[in-house]
mmCIF file with all atom_site columns, C-alpha atoms in Angstrom:
data_model
loop_
_atom_site.group_PDB
_atom_site.id
_atom_site.type_symbol
_atom_site.label_atom_id
_atom_site.label_alt_id
_atom_site.label_comp_id
_atom_site.label_asym_id
_atom_site.label_entity_id
_atom_site.label_seq_id
_atom_site.pdbx_PDB_ins_code
_atom_site.Cartn_x
_atom_site.Cartn_y
_atom_site.Cartn_z
_atom_site.occupancy
_atom_site.B_iso_or_equiv
_atom_site.pdbx_formal_charge
_atom_site.auth_seq_id
_atom_site.auth_comp_id
_atom_site.auth_asym_id
_atom_site.auth_atom_id
_atom_site.pdbx_PDB_model_num
ATOM 1   C CA . UNK A 1 1   ? 99.884  71.612  129.690 1.00 39.00 ? 1   UNK A CA 1
ATOM 2   C CA . UNK A 1 2   ? 96.306  71.906  129.046 1.00 40.00 ? 2   UNK A CA 1
ATOM 3   C CA . UNK A 1 3   ? 94.104  70.413  126.346 1.00 36.00 ? 3   UNK A CA 1
ATOM 4   C CA . UNK A 1 4   ? 93.068  74.434  124.852 1.00 40.00 ? 4   UNK A CA 1
ATOM 5   C CA . UNK A 1 5   ? 96.451  75.416  125.101 1.00 36.00 ? 5   UNK A CA 1
ATOM 6   C CA . UNK A 1 6   ? 97.848  72.258  123.334 1.00 39.00 ? 6   UNK A CA 1
ATOM 7   C CA . UNK A 1 7   ? 95.007  72.919  120.765 1.00 36.00 ? 7   UNK A CA 1
ATOM 8   C CA . UNK A 1 8   ? 96.054  76.407  120.128 1.00 42.00 ? 8   UNK A CA 1
ATOM 9   C CA . UNK A 1 9   ? 99.482  75.659  119.599 1.00 46.00 ? 9   UNK A CA 1
ATOM 10  C CA . UNK A 1 10  ? 99.332  72.920  117.304 1.00 50.00 ? 10  UNK A CA 1
ATOM 11  C CA . UNK A 1 11  ? 96.473  75.104  115.141 1.00 50.00 ? 11  UNK A CA 1
ATOM 12  C CA . UNK A 1 12  ? 99.202  77.648  115.286 1.00 50.00 ? 12  UNK A CA 1
ATOM 13  C CA . UNK A 1 13  ? 101.917 75.269  114.293 1.00 55.00 ? 13  UNK A CA 1
ATOM 14  C CA . UNK A 1 14  ? 99.722  74.072  111.612 1.00 61.00 ? 14  UNK A CA 1
ATOM 15  C CA . UNK A 1 15  ? 99.083  77.562  110.528 1.00 55.00 ? 15  UNK A CA 1
ATOM 16  C CA . UNK A 1 16  ? 102.776 78.556  110.368 1.00 53.00 ? 16  UNK A CA 1
ATOM 17  C CA . UNK A 1 17  ? 103.645 75.121  108.404 1.00 61.00 ? 17  UNK A CA 1
ATOM 18  C CA . UNK A 1 18  ? 100.856 75.851  105.508 1.00 63.00 ? 18  UNK A CA 1
ATOM 19  C CA . UNK A 1 19  ? 102.387 79.501  105.293 1.00 56.00 ? 19  UNK A CA 1
ATOM 20  C CA . UNK A 1 20  ? 105.673 78.483  104.979 1.00 58.00 ? 20  UNK A CA 1
ATOM 21  C CA . UNK A 1 21  ? 104.633 75.595  102.655 1.00 63.00 ? 21  UNK A CA 1
ATOM 22  C CA . UNK A 1 22  ? 102.951 78.423  100.443 1.00 58.00 ? 22  UNK A CA 1
ATOM 23  C CA . UNK A 1 23  ? 106.121 80.452  100.442 1.00 58.00 ? 23  UNK A CA 1
ATOM 24  C CA . UNK A 1 24  ? 107.920 77.743  99.615  1.00 56.00 ? 24  UNK A CA 1
ATOM 25  C CA . UNK A 1 25  ? 106.139 76.512  96.227  1.00 58.00 ? 25  UNK A CA 1
ATOM 26  C CA . UNK A 1 26  ? 106.094 80.137  95.598  1.00 56.00 ? 26  UNK A CA 1
ATOM 27  C CA . UNK A 1 27  ? 109.855 80.843  96.137  1.00 53.00 ? 27  UNK A CA 1
ATOM 28  C CA . UNK A 1 28  ? 111.055 77.331  94.788  1.00 53.00 ? 28  UNK A CA 1
ATOM 29  C CA . UNK A 1 29  ? 112.382 76.146  97.662  1.00 53.00 ? 29  UNK A CA 1
ATOM 30  C CA . UNK A 1 30  ? 111.716 72.355  98.720  1.00 53.00 ? 30  UNK A CA 1
ATOM 31  C CA . UNK A 1 31  ? 110.472 70.874  102.074 1.00 53.00 ? 31  UNK A CA 1
ATOM 32  C CA . UNK A 1 32  ? 112.343 68.426  104.092 1.00 50.00 ? 32  UNK A CA 1
ATOM 33  C CA . UNK A 1 33  ? 110.853 66.790  107.297 1.00 46.00 ? 33  UNK A CA 1
ATOM 34  C CA . UNK A 1 34  ? 113.050 66.919  110.435 1.00 46.00 ? 34  UNK A CA 1
ATOM 35  C CA . UNK A 1 35  ? 112.646 64.435  113.263 1.00 43.00 ? 35  UNK A CA 1
ATOM 36  C CA . UNK A 1 36  ? 110.046 66.695  114.819 1.00 46.00 ? 36  UNK A CA 1
ATOM 37  C CA . UNK A 1 37  ? 107.377 67.072  112.578 1.00 42.00 ? 37  UNK A CA 1
ATOM 38  C CA . UNK A 1 38  ? 106.310 70.715  114.056 1.00 35.00 ? 38  UNK A CA 1
ATOM 39  C CA . UNK A 1 39  ? 109.614 71.826  112.881 1.00 46.00 ? 39  UNK A CA 1
ATOM 40  C CA . UNK A 1 40  ? 110.501 71.408  109.242 1.00 49.00 ? 40  UNK A CA 1
ATOM 41  C CA . UNK A 1 41  ? 113.406 72.814  107.756 1.00 58.00 ? 41  UNK A CA 1
ATOM 42  C CA . UNK A 1 42  ? 113.612 74.156  104.281 1.00 71.00 ? 42  UNK A CA 1
ATOM 43  C CA . UNK A 1 43  ? 116.209 73.988  101.678 1.00 75.00 ? 43  UNK A CA 1
ATOM 44  C CA . UNK A 1 44  ? 116.992 76.239  98.407  1.00 74.00 ? 44  UNK A CA 1
ATOM 45  C CA . UNK A 1 45  ? 118.927 74.046  96.349  1.00 76.00 ? 45  UNK A CA 1
ATOM 46  C CA . UNK A 1 46  ? 121.252 72.566  99.023  1.00 78.00 ? 46  UNK A CA 1
ATOM 47  C CA . UNK A 1 47  ? 120.937 75.930  101.127 1.00 83.00 ? 47  UNK A CA 1
ATOM 48  C CA . UNK A 1 48  ? 119.456 75.471  104.209 1.00 83.00 ? 48  UNK A CA 1
ATOM 49  C CA . UNK A 1 49  ? 116.769 78.151  105.472 1.00 85.00 ? 49  UNK A CA 1
ATOM 50  C CA . UNK A 1 50  ? 117.283 78.937  108.650 1.00 83.00 ? 50  UNK A CA 1
ATOM 51  C CA . UNK A 1 51  ? 114.890 81.767  109.634 1.00 82.00 ? 51  UNK A CA 1
ATOM 52  C CA . UNK A 1 52  ? 112.497 84.219  108.188 1.00 79.00 ? 52  UNK A CA 1
ATOM 53  C CA . UNK A 1 53  ? 114.740 86.882  107.191 1.00 79.00 ? 53  UNK A CA 1
ATOM 54  C CA . UNK A 1 54  ? 114.348 90.642  106.577 1.00 82.00 ? 54  UNK A CA 1
ATOM 55  C CA . UNK A 1 55  ? 111.952 90.779  103.885 1.00 80.00 ? 55  UNK A CA 1
ATOM 56  C CA . UNK A 1 56  ? 110.483 87.341  104.156 1.00 79.00 ? 56  UNK A CA 1
ATOM 57  C CA . UNK A 1 57  ? 111.746 86.089  101.091 1.00 80.00 ? 57  UNK A CA 1
ATOM 58  C CA . UNK A 1 58  ? 114.170 83.181  101.044 1.00 81.00 ? 58  UNK A CA 1
ATOM 59  C CA . UNK A 1 59  ? 117.231 85.293  99.893  1.00 83.00 ? 59  UNK A CA 1
ATOM 60  C CA . UNK A 1 60  ? 120.547 86.105  101.312 1.00 86.00 ? 60  UNK A CA 1
ATOM 61  C CA . UNK A 1 61  ? 121.790 89.587  102.203 1.00 86.00 ? 61  UNK A CA 1
ATOM 62  C CA . UNK A 1 62  ? 124.412 90.639  104.519 1.00 87.00 ? 62  UNK A CA 1
ATOM 63  C CA . UNK A 1 63  ? 122.826 93.742  106.511 1.00 87.00 ? 63  UNK A CA 1
ATOM 64  C CA . UNK A 1 64  ? 124.312 95.268  109.584 1.00 86.00 ? 64  UNK A CA 1
ATOM 65  C CA . UNK A 1 65  ? 120.738 96.547  110.929 1.00 88.00 ? 65  UNK A CA 1
ATOM 66  C CA . UNK A 1 66  ? 119.373 92.830  110.559 1.00 86.00 ? 66  UNK A CA 1
ATOM 67  C CA . UNK A 1 67  ? 122.189 90.644  111.015 1.00 86.00 ? 67  UNK A CA 1
ATOM 68  C CA . UNK A 1 68  ? 120.114 87.098  110.311 1.00 85.00 ? 68  UNK A CA 1
ATOM 69  C CA . UNK A 1 69  ? 119.854 86.488  106.651 1.00 87.00 ? 69  UNK A CA 1
ATOM 70  C CA . UNK A 1 70  ? 116.917 83.724  105.743 1.00 85.00 ? 70  UNK A CA 1
ATOM 71  C CA . UNK A 1 71  ? 119.357 81.158  103.995 1.00 88.00 ? 71  UNK A CA 1
ATOM 72  C CA . UNK A 1 72  ? 122.752 80.158  104.614 1.00 88.00 ? 72  UNK A CA 1
ATOM 73  C CA . UNK A 1 73  ? 125.400 81.686  102.311 1.00 88.00 ? 73  UNK A CA 1
ATOM 74  C CA . UNK A 1 74  ? 127.015 78.558  101.280 1.00 88.00 ? 74  UNK A CA 1
ATOM 75  C CA . UNK A 1 75  ? 125.908 74.997  100.217 1.00 87.00 ? 75  UNK A CA 1
ATOM 76  C CA . UNK A 1 76  ? 126.564 72.578  102.945 1.00 85.00 ? 76  UNK A CA 1
ATOM 77  C CA . UNK A 1 77  ? 129.992 70.294  101.721 1.00 88.00 ? 77  UNK A CA 1
ATOM 78  C CA . UNK A 1 78  ? 130.442 67.047  103.729 1.00 90.00 ? 78  UNK A CA 1
ATOM 79  C CA . UNK A 1 79  ? 132.905 68.800  105.911 1.00 91.00 ? 79  UNK A CA 1
ATOM 80  C CA . UNK A 1 80  ? 130.472 71.391  107.156 1.00 90.00 ? 80  UNK A CA 1
ATOM 81  C CA . UNK A 1 81  ? 127.677 68.609  107.863 1.00 89.00 ? 81  UNK A CA 1
ATOM 82  C CA . UNK A 1 82  ? 130.309 67.072  110.111 1.00 91.00 ? 82  UNK A CA 1
ATOM 83  C CA . UNK A 1 83  ? 131.158 70.289  111.752 1.00 91.00 ? 83  UNK A CA 1
ATOM 84  C CA . UNK A 1 84  ? 127.306 71.081  112.407 1.00 89.00 ? 84  UNK A CA 1
ATOM 85  C CA . UNK A 1 85  ? 126.947 67.767  114.057 1.00 91.00 ? 85  UNK A CA 1
ATOM 86  C CA . UNK A 1 86  ? 130.305 68.542  116.166 1.00 90.00 ? 86  UNK A CA 1
ATOM 87  C CA . UNK A 1 87  ? 128.585 72.051  116.557 1.00 88.00 ? 87  UNK A CA 1
ATOM 88  C CA . UNK A 1 88  ? 125.415 70.452  118.587 1.00 89.00 ? 88  UNK A CA 1
ATOM 89  C CA . UNK A 1 89  ? 127.663 69.582  121.205 1.00 89.00 ? 89  UNK A CA 1
ATOM 90  C CA . UNK A 1 90  ? 130.255 71.385  123.653 1.00 90.00 ? 90  UNK A CA 1
ATOM 91  C CA . UNK A 1 91  ? 131.345 74.433  121.553 1.00 87.00 ? 91  UNK A CA 1
ATOM 92  C CA . UNK A 1 92  ? 134.635 74.279  123.521 1.00 89.00 ? 92  UNK A CA 1
ATOM 93  C CA . UNK A 1 93  ? 135.653 70.914  121.723 1.00 89.00 ? 93  UNK A CA 1
ATOM 94  C CA . UNK A 1 94  ? 135.735 73.136  118.537 1.00 90.00 ? 94  UNK A CA 1
ATOM 95  C CA . UNK A 1 95  ? 138.825 74.568  117.125 1.00 92.00 ? 95  UNK A CA 1
ATOM 96  C CA . UNK A 1 96  ? 139.221 78.510  116.192 1.00 94.00 ? 96  UNK A CA 1
ATOM 97  C CA . UNK A 1 97  ? 139.487 77.015  112.626 1.00 94.00 ? 97  UNK A CA 1
ATOM 98  C CA . UNK A 1 98  ? 136.385 75.002  112.878 1.00 93.00 ? 98  UNK A CA 1
ATOM 99  C CA . UNK A 1 99  ? 134.414 77.828  113.962 1.00 92.00 ? 99  UNK A CA 1
ATOM 100 C CA . UNK A 1 100 ? 135.553 80.140  111.311 1.00 93.00 ? 100 UNK A CA 1
ATOM 101 C CA . UNK A 1 101 ? 134.705 77.603  108.937 1.00 92.00 ? 101 UNK A CA 1
ATOM 102 C CA . UNK A 1 102 ? 131.213 77.202  110.217 1.00 91.00 ? 102 UNK A CA 1
ATOM 103 C CA . UNK A 1 103 ? 130.981 81.084  110.424 1.00 91.00 ? 103 UNK A CA 1
ATOM 104 C CA . UNK A 1 104 ? 131.926 81.199  106.432 1.00 91.00 ? 104 UNK A CA 1
ATOM 105 C CA . UNK A 1 105 ? 129.358 78.830  105.659 1.00 91.00 ? 105 UNK A CA 1
ATOM 106 C CA . UNK A 1 106 ? 126.679 80.620  107.175 1.00 90.00 ? 106 UNK A CA 1
ATOM 107 C CA . UNK A 1 107 ? 127.792 84.375  106.516 1.00 91.00 ? 107 UNK A CA 1
ATOM 108 C CA . UNK A 1 108 ? 129.911 86.015  103.790 1.00 90.00 ? 108 UNK A CA 1
ATOM 109 C CA . UNK A 1 109 ? 131.176 89.225  105.854 1.00 91.00 ? 109 UNK A CA 1
ATOM 110 C CA . UNK A 1 110 ? 131.958 89.718  109.430 1.00 89.00 ? 110 UNK A CA 1
ATOM 111 C CA . UNK A 1 111 ? 130.750 92.767  110.672 1.00 89.00 ? 111 UNK A CA 1
ATOM 112 C CA . UNK A 1 112 ? 134.023 94.256  110.589 1.00 90.00 ? 112 UNK A CA 1
ATOM 113 C CA . UNK A 1 113 ? 134.348 93.459  106.898 1.00 90.00 ? 113 UNK A CA 1
ATOM 114 C CA . UNK A 1 114 ? 130.764 94.872  106.653 1.00 89.00 ? 114 UNK A CA 1
ATOM 115 C CA . UNK A 1 115 ? 131.362 98.033  107.962 1.00 88.00 ? 115 UNK A CA 1
ATOM 116 C CA . UNK A 1 116 ? 135.002 98.736  106.622 1.00 89.00 ? 116 UNK A CA 1
ATOM 117 C CA . UNK A 1 117 ? 135.023 101.990 104.240 1.00 88.00 ? 117 UNK A CA 1
ATOM 118 C CA . UNK A 1 118 ? 134.655 100.593 100.648 1.00 87.00 ? 118 UNK A CA 1
ATOM 119 C CA . UNK A 1 119 ? 135.783 103.482 98.844  1.00 89.00 ? 119 UNK A CA 1
ATOM 120 C CA . UNK A 1 120 ? 132.503 104.754 97.187  1.00 91.00 ? 120 UNK A CA 1
ATOM 121 C CA . UNK A 1 121 ? 133.088 108.214 98.444  1.00 92.00 ? 121 UNK A CA 1
ATOM 122 C CA . UNK A 1 122 ? 135.618 108.184 95.690  1.00 95.00 ? 122 UNK A CA 1
ATOM 123 C CA . UNK A 1 123 ? 133.096 107.761 93.113  1.00 95.00 ? 123 UNK A CA 1
ATOM 124 C CA . UNK A 1 124 ? 130.726 110.186 94.763  1.00 96.00 ? 124 UNK A CA 1
ATOM 125 C CA . UNK A 1 125 ? 133.402 112.722 94.683  1.00 97.00 ? 125 UNK A CA 1
ATOM 126 C CA . UNK A 1 126 ? 134.407 111.978 91.017  1.00 97.00 ? 126 UNK A CA 1
ATOM 127 C CA . UNK A 1 127 ? 130.585 112.562 90.216  1.00 97.00 ? 127 UNK A CA 1
ATOM 128 C CA . UNK A 1 128 ? 130.486 115.642 91.978  1.00 98.00 ? 128 UNK A CA 1
ATOM 129 C CA . UNK A 1 129 ? 133.802 117.176 90.412  1.00 98.00 ? 129 UNK A CA 1
ATOM 130 C CA . UNK A 1 130 ? 132.413 116.467 86.736  1.00 98.00 ? 130 UNK A CA 1
ATOM 131 C CA . UNK A 1 131 ? 129.414 117.643 87.377  1.00 98.00 ? 131 UNK A CA 1
ATOM 132 C CA . UNK A 1 132 ? 130.786 120.705 88.789  1.00 98.00 ? 132 UNK A CA 1
ATOM 133 C CA . UNK A 1 133 ? 133.118 120.999 85.919  1.00 98.00 ? 133 UNK A CA 1
ATOM 134 C CA . UNK A 1 134 ? 130.663 120.402 83.496  1.00 98.00 ? 134 UNK A CA 1
ATOM 135 C CA . UNK A 1 135 ? 128.548 123.260 84.782  1.00 98.00 ? 135 UNK A CA 1
ATOM 136 C CA . UNK A 1 136 ? 131.288 126.003 84.875  1.00 97.00 ? 136 UNK A CA 1
ATOM 137 C CA . UNK A 1 137 ? 132.354 125.049 81.334  1.00 96.00 ? 137 UNK A CA 1
ATOM 138 C CA . UNK A 1 138 ? 128.709 125.620 80.258  1.00 96.00 ? 138 UNK A CA 1
ATOM 139 C CA . UNK A 1 139 ? 128.502 128.893 81.898  1.00 94.00 ? 139 UNK A CA 1
ATOM 140 C CA . UNK A 1 140 ? 131.908 130.078 80.622  1.00 93.00 ? 140 UNK A CA 1
ATOM 141 C CA . UNK A 1 141 ? 130.743 129.018 77.232  1.00 92.00 ? 141 UNK A CA 1
ATOM 142 C CA . UNK A 1 142 ? 127.455 131.046 77.732  1.00 90.00 ? 142 UNK A CA 1
ATOM 143 C CA . UNK A 1 143 ? 129.166 134.334 78.928  1.00 87.00 ? 143 UNK A CA 1
ATOM 144 C CA . UNK A 1 144 ? 132.173 134.165 76.289  1.00 86.00 ? 144 UNK A CA 1
ATOM 145 C CA . UNK A 1 145 ? 129.654 132.895 73.423  1.00 85.00 ? 145 UNK A CA 1
ATOM 146 C CA . UNK A 1 146 ? 126.214 133.964 73.818  1.00 82.00 ? 146 UNK A CA 1
ATOM 147 C CA . UNK A 1 147 ? 126.104 137.012 76.276  1.00 80.00 ? 147 UNK A CA 1
ATOM 148 C CA . UNK A 1 148 ? 129.122 138.941 74.863  1.00 75.00 ? 148 UNK A CA 1
ATOM 149 C CA . UNK A 1 149 ? 127.613 140.709 72.220  1.00 74.00 ? 149 UNK A CA 1
ATOM 150 C CA . UNK A 1 150 ? 128.136 144.293 71.439  1.00 78.00 ? 150 UNK A CA 1
ATOM 151 C CA . UNK A 1 151 ? 125.662 146.985 73.249  1.00 79.00 ? 151 UNK A CA 1
ATOM 152 C CA . UNK A 1 152 ? 123.679 148.446 70.572  1.00 84.00 ? 152 UNK A CA 1
ATOM 153 C CA . UNK A 1 153 ? 124.719 152.245 70.011  1.00 89.00 ? 153 UNK A CA 1
ATOM 154 C CA . UNK A 1 154 ? 121.969 153.638 72.023  1.00 91.00 ? 154 UNK A CA 1
ATOM 155 C CA . UNK A 1 155 ? 123.661 152.588 75.398  1.00 90.00 ? 155 UNK A CA 1
ATOM 156 C CA . UNK A 1 156 ? 126.647 155.072 74.584  1.00 92.00 ? 156 UNK A CA 1
ATOM 157 C CA . UNK A 1 157 ? 126.755 157.788 77.025  1.00 94.00 ? 157 UNK A CA 1
ATOM 158 C CA . UNK A 1 158 ? 126.546 160.248 74.211  1.00 95.00 ? 158 UNK A CA 1
ATOM 159 C CA . UNK A 1 159 ? 123.260 158.570 72.885  1.00 96.00 ? 159 UNK A CA 1
ATOM 160 C CA . UNK A 1 160 ? 121.654 158.567 76.139  1.00 94.00 ? 160 UNK A CA 1
ATOM 161 C CA . UNK A 1 161 ? 122.346 162.177 76.797  1.00 93.00 ? 161 UNK A CA 1
ATOM 162 C CA . UNK A 1 162 ? 120.920 162.795 73.152  1.00 95.00 ? 162 UNK A CA 1
ATOM 163 C CA . UNK A 1 163 ? 117.982 160.971 74.546  1.00 94.00 ? 163 UNK A CA 1
ATOM 164 C CA . UNK A 1 164 ? 117.340 163.022 77.700  1.00 93.00 ? 164 UNK A CA 1
ATOM 165 C CA . UNK A 1 165 ? 117.624 166.170 75.643  1.00 92.00 ? 165 UNK A CA 1
ATOM 166 C CA . UNK A 1 166 ? 115.102 164.628 73.154  1.00 94.00 ? 166 UNK A CA 1
ATOM 167 C CA . UNK A 1 167 ? 112.877 163.818 75.914  1.00 93.00 ? 167 UNK A CA 1
ATOM 168 C CA . UNK A 1 168 ? 112.998 167.131 77.268  1.00 92.00 ? 168 UNK A CA 1
ATOM 169 C CA . UNK A 1 169 ? 112.521 168.759 74.152  1.00 92.00 ? 169 UNK A CA 1
ATOM 170 C CA . UNK A 1 170 ? 109.324 167.097 73.586  1.00 93.00 ? 170 UNK A CA 1
ATOM 171 C CA . UNK A 1 171 ? 108.177 167.340 77.305  1.00 90.00 ? 171 UNK A CA 1
ATOM 172 C CA . UNK A 1 172 ? 107.677 163.966 77.268  1.00 91.00 ? 172 UNK A CA 1
ATOM 173 C CA . UNK A 1 173 ? 105.509 162.941 80.751  1.00 89.00 ? 173 UNK A CA 1
ATOM 174 C CA . UNK A 1 174 ? 105.430 166.331 82.287  1.00 89.00 ? 174 UNK A CA 1
ATOM 175 C CA . UNK A 1 175 ? 103.604 165.705 85.537  1.00 90.00 ? 175 UNK A CA 1
ATOM 176 C CA . UNK A 1 176 ? 105.989 162.672 86.905  1.00 91.00 ? 176 UNK A CA 1
ATOM 177 C CA . UNK A 1 177 ? 108.739 161.815 84.171  1.00 89.00 ? 177 UNK A CA 1
ATOM 178 C CA . UNK A 1 178 ? 111.904 163.526 83.390  1.00 88.00 ? 178 UNK A CA 1
ATOM 179 C CA . UNK A 1 179 ? 110.227 166.503 81.892  1.00 89.00 ? 179 UNK A CA 1
ATOM 180 C CA . UNK A 1 180 ? 108.974 167.385 85.322  1.00 90.00 ? 180 UNK A CA 1
ATOM 181 C CA . UNK A 1 181 ? 112.168 167.633 86.977  1.00 91.00 ? 181 UNK A CA 1
ATOM 182 C CA . UNK A 1 182 ? 113.583 170.129 84.299  1.00 91.00 ? 182 UNK A CA 1
ATOM 183 C CA . UNK A 1 183 ? 113.241 174.035 84.505  1.00 90.00 ? 183 UNK A CA 1
ATOM 184 C CA . UNK A 1 184 ? 112.400 175.183 81.207  1.00 90.00 ? 184 UNK A CA 1
ATOM 185 C CA . UNK A 1 185 ? 112.436 178.827 82.241  1.00 90.00 ? 185 UNK A CA 1
ATOM 186 C CA . UNK A 1 186 ? 116.121 178.637 83.697  1.00 90.00 ? 186 UNK A CA 1
ATOM 187 C CA . UNK A 1 187 ? 117.257 175.630 81.323  1.00 89.00 ? 187 UNK A CA 1
ATOM 188 C CA . UNK A 1 188 ? 118.501 173.624 84.237  1.00 91.00 ? 188 UNK A CA 1
ATOM 189 C CA . UNK A 1 189 ? 117.520 170.718 86.492  1.00 90.00 ? 189 UNK A CA 1
ATOM 190 C CA . UNK A 1 190 ? 115.105 171.806 89.465  1.00 88.00 ? 190 UNK A CA 1
ATOM 191 C CA . UNK A 1 191 ? 116.309 171.148 93.056  1.00 79.00 ? 191 UNK A CA 1
#
């Protein structure tokens, strides 16, 4: 490796360390040195920070679209610490139960549990039915008590006929109106 590449690598590592230390101080995480000074690991309480995470914050979230949370799900116990040391060796030597314990210490849910139906559709359907029932009941109340008034007497057929006769008698709007369609000499409607 040339000196120039080594200096660039060293400078970028220092910049990354400074950025992570700044974020740790902002979020309350603690910094602990690893064997390699260029690869420190961080802890929030007793939970290890393992990657950048979805939002760049040191928090845990189960997400199907971004399956690597920034911190482990559980704090490390003595049993899990021993399993993590064993994990660094051959994975064929780990039993299925040990693998499950390691998985559950890092993640809360499997993909099958994450993608399983949770019944949220029932609450949505109940809210829609409630809203529809509320709207229908208000419409029925309005129809029965607000809009169910008796029409004025002038809306009866006899009153309308009397009004037409009156308009013809006074020759109301003789150019384009109802009087223009009445034949005053023959006393009937024009063809």
